């Protein structure tokens, strides 16, 4: 313990950091309290500066798929630091991590590393525009692809959580390059492609939407995107920053059996260090400098520590039955969340792909961001606060996914389900009959 309190940290932070944070959702603004300040983490748990322990379902927004401070990742990062923090000249680790990605991700033959997912999507789009000679991009409502100009329209959680529409400061000319249609709506995509196909460089999609609640693709949806893109000379880009090495070692493209032209990665592949990557077949990647004319560079790109940590993480993921475990535990958690919901008379729906899931307060299926908005998101803040009091750290927004890490076991799942029961009781007592009907116990 450091003798600090969350409150004192928050007051100090707000004086010198804008909004007290370095990424908006971390402010806890959407859940009606101030943030907890992390002091340390181990396995599935993190401890705040007051020494309180939480089961961590944020896991650094999915980056920590092995949990906090996995020994293999820590060892690799330490070794890398001792050898020299950064060089600005190539290191063999960059090739090794690229080799693992090329082996794992079906559509990728060559990779370029950058420092964030935002940067990776931006760069992949530049490449798509160069390769097609077109400028517009089709994205989906609720799809988040980082904060670059032009991709914030109808974007994910950060904006929805804080009630910001699209952001001021984005030039109209940039916003005009983006067309947005509902996710899981093949007719809308077909219509957009029919009207504007000749102007479209890319269809950009999170193959499982995971920044506006978790929304899996309906059967056939990704196939439709592939087909429409092929027919109109449009590149299909999968933003697998969350789904890559998360919904399976080979990402969403293997899980759903659809190959994109370009793939964007981030989060998991850095083992918890800042990273992003984009990749695809050589015929496209050869456009990127220095092989080709599309300029894209980075002082700290391919950072040795991120490479080492990412490599160590992917080796563990490849060797151990992590994804089976996440699937099984995810299934158990889903069942527990639903059973407790039924028991408490609070209608809940769970969307889940492996160890990536979302809870919605509704008894209806949730297949699009419009349906997410129609669920009872107003119940989330009280639910979140009770879960936090019970020692479970969920995303501080109703619009973010929950991330199971491989450090979670049976005991933690039981702990989660118990806390969920208590939190449901808290919100059903609070909300009365309007909050989801009669209580059956
Ligand atoms: C997190 C995320 C990004 C942005 O990555 P940063 O590293 O935060 O810039 C892009 N796309 C998706 C799908 C993400 O989840």
mmCIF file of C-alpha atoms in Angstrom, residues 211-354:
data_model
loop_
_atom_site.group_PDB
_atom_site.id
_atom_site.type_symbol
_atom_site.label_atom_id
_atom_site.label_comp_id
_atom_site.label_asym_id
_atom_site.label_seq_id
_atom_site.Cartn_x
_atom_site.Cartn_y
_atom_site.Cartn_z
ATOM 1 C CA UNK A 211 -16.565 -1.421 -28.842
ATOM 2 C CA UNK A 212 -20.311 -0.944 -28.570
ATOM 3 C CA UNK A 213 -21.058 -3.984 -26.543
ATOM 4 C CA UNK A 214 -19.998 -7.260 -28.097
ATOM 5 C CA UNK A 215 -21.963 -7.988 -31.263
ATOM 6 C CA UNK A 216 -21.069 -11.121 -33.217
ATOM 7 C CA UNK A 217 -21.656 -11.138 -36.968
ATOM 8 C CA UNK A 218 -24.892 -12.822 -38.046
ATOM 9 C CA UNK A 219 -24.286 -15.948 -40.132
ATOM 10 C CA UNK A 220 -23.430 -14.918 -43.691
ATOM 11 C CA UNK A 221 -22.798 -11.248 -42.929
ATOM 12 C CA UNK A 222 -19.015 -11.306 -43.277
ATOM 13 C CA UNK A 223 -19.364 -13.510 -46.382
ATOM 14 C CA UNK A 224 -21.634 -10.871 -47.908
ATOM 15 C CA UNK A 225 -19.010 -8.190 -47.258
ATOM 16 C CA UNK A 226 -16.372 -10.368 -48.929
ATOM 17 C CA UNK A 227 -18.568 -10.936 -51.958
ATOM 18 C CA UNK A 228 -19.583 -7.296 -52.395
ATOM 19 C CA UNK A 229 -15.995 -6.123 -52.001
ATOM 20 C CA UNK A 230 -14.776 -8.593 -54.617
ATOM 21 C CA UNK A 231 -17.462 -7.656 -57.069
ATOM 22 C CA UNK A 232 -16.712 -3.921 -56.875
ATOM 23 C CA UNK A 233 -12.931 -3.899 -56.529
ATOM 24 C CA UNK A 234 -13.145 -2.743 -52.902
ATOM 25 C CA UNK A 235 -10.642 -3.946 -50.300
ATOM 26 C CA UNK A 236 -12.070 -5.658 -47.239
ATOM 27 C CA UNK A 237 -10.243 -4.649 -44.053
ATOM 28 C CA UNK A 238 -10.778 -6.569 -40.822
ATOM 29 C CA UNK A 239 -9.975 -4.508 -37.773
ATOM 30 C CA UNK A 240 -8.879 -7.361 -35.508
ATOM 31 C CA UNK A 241 -7.300 -5.107 -32.890
ATOM 32 C CA UNK A 242 -9.558 -6.772 -30.331
ATOM 33 C CA UNK A 243 -10.452 -10.078 -32.004
ATOM 34 C CA UNK A 244 -6.920 -10.945 -33.159
ATOM 35 C CA UNK A 245 -5.452 -13.689 -30.927
ATOM 36 C CA UNK A 246 -8.554 -13.179 -28.752
ATOM 37 C CA UNK A 247 -11.479 -15.078 -30.302
ATOM 38 C CA UNK A 248 -9.006 -17.771 -31.319
ATOM 39 C CA UNK A 249 -5.283 -17.981 -32.019
ATOM 40 C CA UNK A 250 -6.003 -17.353 -35.705
ATOM 41 C CA UNK A 251 -8.393 -14.481 -35.070
ATOM 42 C CA UNK A 252 -11.935 -13.869 -36.265
ATOM 43 C CA UNK A 253 -10.976 -14.548 -39.876
ATOM 44 C CA UNK A 254 -10.327 -18.191 -39.100
ATOM 45 C CA UNK A 255 -13.166 -18.509 -36.609
ATOM 46 C CA UNK A 256 -15.702 -17.218 -39.144
ATOM 47 C CA UNK A 257 -13.915 -18.501 -42.241
ATOM 48 C CA UNK A 258 -13.747 -15.214 -44.174
ATOM 49 C CA UNK A 259 -10.467 -13.761 -45.461
ATOM 50 C CA UNK A 260 -10.013 -10.019 -45.559
ATOM 51 C CA UNK A 261 -7.547 -8.256 -47.883
ATOM 52 C CA UNK A 262 -5.923 -6.358 -45.028
ATOM 53 C CA UNK A 263 -5.856 -7.115 -41.312
ATOM 54 C CA UNK A 264 -5.246 -4.705 -38.472
ATOM 55 C CA UNK A 265 -3.943 -5.956 -35.135
ATOM 56 C CA UNK A 266 -3.059 -4.456 -31.750
ATOM 57 C CA UNK A 267 -3.715 -5.074 -28.043
ATOM 58 C CA UNK A 268 -2.855 -8.780 -27.465
ATOM 59 C CA UNK A 269 0.129 -8.841 -29.854
ATOM 60 C CA UNK A 270 2.122 -6.425 -27.656
ATOM 61 C CA UNK A 271 1.796 -8.443 -24.460
ATOM 62 C CA UNK A 272 0.562 -5.261 -22.747
ATOM 63 C CA UNK A 273 2.977 -2.783 -24.360
ATOM 64 C CA UNK A 274 1.932 -0.130 -26.906
ATOM 65 C CA UNK A 275 1.602 -1.721 -30.334
ATOM 66 C CA UNK A 276 -0.345 -1.921 -33.561
ATOM 67 C CA UNK A 277 0.222 -3.772 -36.808
ATOM 68 C CA UNK A 278 -1.254 -4.109 -40.251
ATOM 69 C CA UNK A 279 -0.662 -6.819 -42.758
ATOM 70 C CA UNK A 280 -1.862 -8.575 -45.863
ATOM 71 C CA UNK A 281 -0.675 -10.289 -49.006
ATOM 72 C CA UNK A 282 2.598 -9.154 -50.590
ATOM 73 C CA UNK A 283 0.760 -7.836 -53.635
ATOM 74 C CA UNK A 284 -0.770 -5.160 -51.368
ATOM 75 C CA UNK A 285 1.923 -4.706 -48.733
ATOM 76 C CA UNK A 286 4.500 -3.945 -51.422
ATOM 77 C CA UNK A 287 2.824 -0.540 -51.775
ATOM 78 C CA UNK A 288 4.242 0.503 -48.401
ATOM 79 C CA UNK A 289 7.547 2.396 -48.180
ATOM 80 C CA UNK A 290 10.374 1.557 -48.596
ATOM 81 C CA UNK A 291 9.120 -1.245 -50.899
ATOM 82 C CA UNK A 292 6.603 1.141 -52.482
ATOM 83 C CA UNK A 293 5.397 4.743 -52.538
ATOM 84 C CA UNK A 294 2.926 4.773 -49.603
ATOM 85 C CA UNK A 295 4.766 6.585 -46.838
ATOM 86 C CA UNK A 296 4.382 5.417 -43.267
ATOM 87 C CA UNK A 297 7.066 5.480 -40.572
ATOM 88 C CA UNK A 298 7.598 5.434 -36.792
ATOM 89 C CA UNK A 299 10.479 6.345 -34.470
ATOM 90 C CA UNK A 300 9.591 3.670 -31.917
ATOM 91 C CA UNK A 301 7.743 1.280 -34.266
ATOM 92 C CA UNK A 302 8.668 -2.353 -33.646
ATOM 93 C CA UNK A 303 9.826 -1.378 -30.165
ATOM 94 C CA UNK A 304 12.119 -4.122 -28.795
ATOM 95 C CA UNK A 305 10.301 -4.438 -25.473
ATOM 96 C CA UNK A 306 6.882 -4.686 -27.115
ATOM 97 C CA UNK A 307 8.257 -7.217 -29.597
ATOM 98 C CA UNK A 308 9.726 -9.360 -26.814
ATOM 99 C CA UNK A 309 6.602 -9.220 -24.670
ATOM 100 C CA UNK A 310 4.345 -9.905 -27.661
ATOM 101 C CA UNK A 311 6.458 -12.859 -28.729
ATOM 102 C CA UNK A 312 6.396 -14.343 -25.236
ATOM 103 C CA UNK A 313 2.614 -13.901 -25.021
ATOM 104 C CA UNK A 314 1.948 -15.468 -28.424
ATOM 105 C CA UNK A 315 4.183 -18.435 -27.567
ATOM 106 C CA UNK A 316 2.145 -19.134 -24.450
ATOM 107 C CA UNK A 317 -1.092 -18.695 -26.395
ATOM 108 C CA UNK A 318 0.124 -21.080 -29.076
ATOM 109 C CA UNK A 319 1.385 -23.736 -26.702
ATOM 110 C CA UNK A 320 -1.339 -23.944 -24.084
ATOM 111 C CA UNK A 321 -5.033 -24.692 -24.458
ATOM 112 C CA UNK A 322 -5.873 -21.087 -23.633
ATOM 113 C CA UNK A 323 -8.712 -20.667 -26.115
ATOM 114 C CA UNK A 324 -10.454 -23.871 -25.026
ATOM 115 C CA UNK A 325 -10.242 -22.690 -21.438
ATOM 116 C CA UNK A 326 -11.612 -19.253 -22.349
ATOM 117 C CA UNK A 327 -14.445 -20.893 -24.290
ATOM 118 C CA UNK A 328 -15.357 -23.179 -21.377
ATOM 119 C CA UNK A 329 -15.100 -20.552 -18.692
ATOM 120 C CA UNK A 330 -16.889 -18.031 -20.893
ATOM 121 C CA UNK A 331 -19.705 -20.533 -21.362
ATOM 122 C CA UNK A 332 -19.952 -21.118 -17.614
ATOM 123 C CA UNK A 333 -20.006 -17.395 -16.936
ATOM 124 C CA UNK A 334 -22.662 -16.781 -19.590
ATOM 125 C CA UNK A 335 -24.865 -19.484 -18.101
ATOM 126 C CA UNK A 336 -24.397 -18.094 -14.589
ATOM 127 C CA UNK A 337 -25.206 -14.537 -15.668
ATOM 128 C CA UNK A 338 -28.410 -15.684 -17.376
ATOM 129 C CA UNK A 339 -29.530 -17.947 -14.503
ATOM 130 C CA UNK A 340 -29.023 -15.227 -11.909
ATOM 131 C CA UNK A 341 -30.886 -12.805 -14.165
ATOM 132 C CA UNK A 342 -33.851 -15.167 -14.371
ATOM 133 C CA UNK A 343 -33.666 -15.740 -10.602
ATOM 134 C CA UNK A 344 -33.693 -12.027 -9.813
ATOM 135 C CA UNK A 345 -36.365 -11.228 -12.392
ATOM 136 C CA UNK A 346 -34.010 -8.913 -14.248
ATOM 137 C CA UNK A 347 -34.019 -9.663 -17.983
ATOM 138 C CA UNK A 348 -30.485 -10.028 -19.284
ATOM 139 C CA UNK A 349 -28.971 -11.024 -22.610
ATOM 140 C CA UNK A 350 -25.376 -12.137 -23.003
ATOM 141 C CA UNK A 351 -23.453 -11.858 -26.265
ATOM 142 C CA UNK A 352 -20.265 -13.878 -26.207
ATOM 143 C CA UNK A 353 -17.496 -15.049 -28.506
ATOM 144 C CA UNK A 354 -15.066 -17.172 -26.483
#
